[in-house]
Coordinates of C-alpha atoms in Angstrom, one line a residue:
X1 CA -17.5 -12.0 20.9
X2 CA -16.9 -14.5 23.6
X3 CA -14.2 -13.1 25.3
X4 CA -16.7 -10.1 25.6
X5 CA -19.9 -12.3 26.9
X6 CA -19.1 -10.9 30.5
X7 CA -19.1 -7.4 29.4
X8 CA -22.5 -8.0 27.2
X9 CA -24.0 -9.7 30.5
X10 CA -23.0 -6.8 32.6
X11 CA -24.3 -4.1 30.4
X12 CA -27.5 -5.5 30.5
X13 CA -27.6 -6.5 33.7
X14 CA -26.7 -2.5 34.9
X15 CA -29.2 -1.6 31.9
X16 CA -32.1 -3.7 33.4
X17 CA -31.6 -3.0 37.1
X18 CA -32.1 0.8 36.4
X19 CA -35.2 -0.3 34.5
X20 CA -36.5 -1.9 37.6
X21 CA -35.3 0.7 40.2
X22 CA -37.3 3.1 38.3
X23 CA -40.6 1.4 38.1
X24 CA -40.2 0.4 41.7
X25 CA -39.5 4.4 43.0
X26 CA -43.2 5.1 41.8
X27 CA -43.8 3.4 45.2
X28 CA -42.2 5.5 46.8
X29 CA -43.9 8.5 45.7
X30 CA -45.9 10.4 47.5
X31 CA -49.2 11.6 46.6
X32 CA -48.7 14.8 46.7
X33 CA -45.8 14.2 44.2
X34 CA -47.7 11.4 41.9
X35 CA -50.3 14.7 42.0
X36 CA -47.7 17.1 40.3
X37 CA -46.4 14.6 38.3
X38 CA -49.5 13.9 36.5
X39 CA -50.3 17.8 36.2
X40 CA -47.3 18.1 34.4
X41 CA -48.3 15.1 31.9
X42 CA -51.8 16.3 32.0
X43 CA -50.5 19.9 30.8
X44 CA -48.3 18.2 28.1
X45 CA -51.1 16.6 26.5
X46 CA -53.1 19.7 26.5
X47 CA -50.2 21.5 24.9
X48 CA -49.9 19.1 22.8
X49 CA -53.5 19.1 21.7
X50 CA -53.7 22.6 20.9
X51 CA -50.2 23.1 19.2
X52 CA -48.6 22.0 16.2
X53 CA -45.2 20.5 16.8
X54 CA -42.2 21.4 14.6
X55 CA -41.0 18.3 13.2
X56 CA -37.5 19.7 11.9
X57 CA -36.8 21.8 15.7
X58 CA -37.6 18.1 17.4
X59 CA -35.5 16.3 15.0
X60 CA -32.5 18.8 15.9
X61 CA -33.0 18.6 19.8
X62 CA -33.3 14.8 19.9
X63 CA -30.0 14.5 17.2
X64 CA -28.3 16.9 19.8
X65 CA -29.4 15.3 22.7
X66 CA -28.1 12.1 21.5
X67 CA -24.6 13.7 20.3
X68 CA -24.0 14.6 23.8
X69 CA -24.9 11.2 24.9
X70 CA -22.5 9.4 22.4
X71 CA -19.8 11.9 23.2
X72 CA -20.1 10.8 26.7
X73 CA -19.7 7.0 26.0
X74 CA -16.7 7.7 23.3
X75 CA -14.6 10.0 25.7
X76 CA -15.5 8.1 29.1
X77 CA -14.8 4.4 26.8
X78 CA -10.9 6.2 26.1
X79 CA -10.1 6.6 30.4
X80 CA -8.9 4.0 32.3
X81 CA -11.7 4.0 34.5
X82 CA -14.3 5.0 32.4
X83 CA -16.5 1.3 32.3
X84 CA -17.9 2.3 36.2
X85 CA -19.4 5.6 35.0
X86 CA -20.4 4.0 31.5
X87 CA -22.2 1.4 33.8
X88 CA -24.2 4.1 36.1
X89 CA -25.0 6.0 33.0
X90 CA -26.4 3.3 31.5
X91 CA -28.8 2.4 34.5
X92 CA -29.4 6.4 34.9
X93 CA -30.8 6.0 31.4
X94 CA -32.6 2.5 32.7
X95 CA -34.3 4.2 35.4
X96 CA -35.4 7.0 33.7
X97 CA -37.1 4.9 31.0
X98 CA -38.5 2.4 33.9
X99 CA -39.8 5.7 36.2
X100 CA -41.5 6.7 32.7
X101 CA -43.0 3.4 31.9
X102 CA -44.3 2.7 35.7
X103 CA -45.3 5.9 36.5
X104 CA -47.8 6.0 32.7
X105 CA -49.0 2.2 33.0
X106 CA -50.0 3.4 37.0
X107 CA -51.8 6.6 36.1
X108 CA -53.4 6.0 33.1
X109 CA -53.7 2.1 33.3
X110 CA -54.7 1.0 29.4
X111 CA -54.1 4.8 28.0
X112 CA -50.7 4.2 29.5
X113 CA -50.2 1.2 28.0
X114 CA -51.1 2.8 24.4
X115 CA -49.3 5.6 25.1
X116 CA -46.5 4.0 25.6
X117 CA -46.5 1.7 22.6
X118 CA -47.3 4.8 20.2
X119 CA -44.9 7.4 21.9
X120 CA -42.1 5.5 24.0
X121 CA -41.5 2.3 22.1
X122 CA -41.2 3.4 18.5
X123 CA -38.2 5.4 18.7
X124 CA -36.8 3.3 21.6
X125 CA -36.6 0.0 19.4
X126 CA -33.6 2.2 17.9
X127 CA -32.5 4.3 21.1
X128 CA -32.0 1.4 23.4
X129 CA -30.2 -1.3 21.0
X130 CA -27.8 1.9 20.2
X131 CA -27.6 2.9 23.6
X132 CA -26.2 -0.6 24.7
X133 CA -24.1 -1.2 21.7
X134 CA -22.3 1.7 22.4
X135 CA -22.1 1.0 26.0
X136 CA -20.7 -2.4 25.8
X137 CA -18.3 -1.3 23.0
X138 CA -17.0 2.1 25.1
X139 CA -17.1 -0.2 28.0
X140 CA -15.0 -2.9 26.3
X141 CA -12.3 -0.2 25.3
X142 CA -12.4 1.0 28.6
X143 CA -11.6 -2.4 29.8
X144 CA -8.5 -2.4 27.1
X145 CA -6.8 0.3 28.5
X146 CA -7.6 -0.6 31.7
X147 CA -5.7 -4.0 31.3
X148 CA -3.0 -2.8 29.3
X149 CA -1.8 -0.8 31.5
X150 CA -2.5 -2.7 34.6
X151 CA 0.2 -5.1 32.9
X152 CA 2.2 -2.4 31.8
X153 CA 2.2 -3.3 28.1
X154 CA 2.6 -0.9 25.4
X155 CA -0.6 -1.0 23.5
X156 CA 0.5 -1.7 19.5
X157 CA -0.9 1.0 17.1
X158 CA -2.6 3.9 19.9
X159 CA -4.2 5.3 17.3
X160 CA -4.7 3.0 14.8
X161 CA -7.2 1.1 18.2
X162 CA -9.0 4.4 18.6
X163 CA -9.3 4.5 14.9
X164 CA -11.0 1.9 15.0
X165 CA -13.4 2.5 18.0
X166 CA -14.7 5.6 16.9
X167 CA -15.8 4.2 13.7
X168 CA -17.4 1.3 15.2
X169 CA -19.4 3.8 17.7
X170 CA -20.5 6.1 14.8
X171 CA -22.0 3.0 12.7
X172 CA -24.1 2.5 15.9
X173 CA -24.8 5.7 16.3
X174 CA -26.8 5.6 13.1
X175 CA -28.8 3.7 15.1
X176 CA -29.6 6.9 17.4
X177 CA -30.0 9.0 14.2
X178 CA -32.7 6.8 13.0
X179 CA -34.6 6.6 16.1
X180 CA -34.5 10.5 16.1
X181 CA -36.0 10.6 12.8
X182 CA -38.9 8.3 14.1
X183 CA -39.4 10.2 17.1
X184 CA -39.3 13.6 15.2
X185 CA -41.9 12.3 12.7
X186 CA -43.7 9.3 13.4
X187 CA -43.9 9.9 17.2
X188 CA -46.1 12.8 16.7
X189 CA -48.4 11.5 14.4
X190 CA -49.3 8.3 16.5
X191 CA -49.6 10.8 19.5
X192 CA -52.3 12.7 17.7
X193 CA -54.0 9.8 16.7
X194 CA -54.1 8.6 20.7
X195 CA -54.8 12.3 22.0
X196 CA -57.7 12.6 20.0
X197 CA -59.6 9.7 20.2

């Protein structure tokens, strides 16, 4: 664990600064855009008012969604050069969770706020600790391979490594699979219970 302290830094570091850049772009916007954007919410809302959700369809979309992501990690955490692209696509997924964040808590000021605590935060105390374990462990194999053959040394028991790494990303990836759960059914329910009070 010490010798990976730098890595844990950087990944949160990377992690955090997309947070920020995303909250910050809402300045940027310009009114006509902030406009659309909140059509679009408002229109979500509305649609979510007057439909039912399927629970099970939600559940399968998020668990796919999140076996792409993890697949990403794992194949970019076996290049040589992966730990640069791990790093933007982990402050991709900062800044798209910042923009989300800012842009709710500016529209909608206290809604926002509960909106976000019952539909953003549940399933993101799972998402995010999964989403940075598996970055700073694809990110530390990365690194391995990296060095190894930067020094030219034969790396003992190839598979045996990957073995090993692949296991360790799928026992945090059961961290994804139970934040899809939650946001399949729990998220909805606490929606509800916002949208129609």
């Amino acid at each position: 664990m010490e010798q990976n302290i730098p890595i844990y830094f950087t990944t949160l570091l990377f992690f955090t600064i997309g947070i920020v850049a995303g909250t910050y772009t809402i300045k940027a916007l310009s009114y006509t855009q902030k406009v659309e954007l909140m059509e679009y919410l408002e229109g979500f809302f509305q649609i979510f008012r007057s439909q039912n959700f399927d629970s099970n369809q939600l559940l399968i979309n998020s668990f796919f969604n999140n076996i792409k992501l993890f697949l990403m990690f794992w194949i970019l955490g076996l290049t040589l050069f992966g730990f640069p692209l791990i790093l933007l696509l982990l402050s991709f997924k900062g800044f798209v969770l910042g923009f989300t964040i800012g842009f709710v808590i500016e529209e909608l000021a206290l809604k926002g706020v509960l909106f976000i605590v019952l539909s953003i935060l549940p399933h993101n105390l799972f998402h995010i600790p999964g989403l940075l374990g598996i970055g700073i462990i694809s990110i530390s194999f990365s690194v391995f391979m990296f060095k190894n053959r930067i020094k030219k040394q034969r790396i003992y028991n190839r598979k045996g490594q990957i073995l090993t790494y692949t296991i360790t990303m799928l026992l945090l990836f059961i961290l994804f699979l139970i934040g899809s759960l939650v946001e399949a059914y729990i998220t909805p329910i606490l929606m509800k219970l916002l949208l129609t009070n």
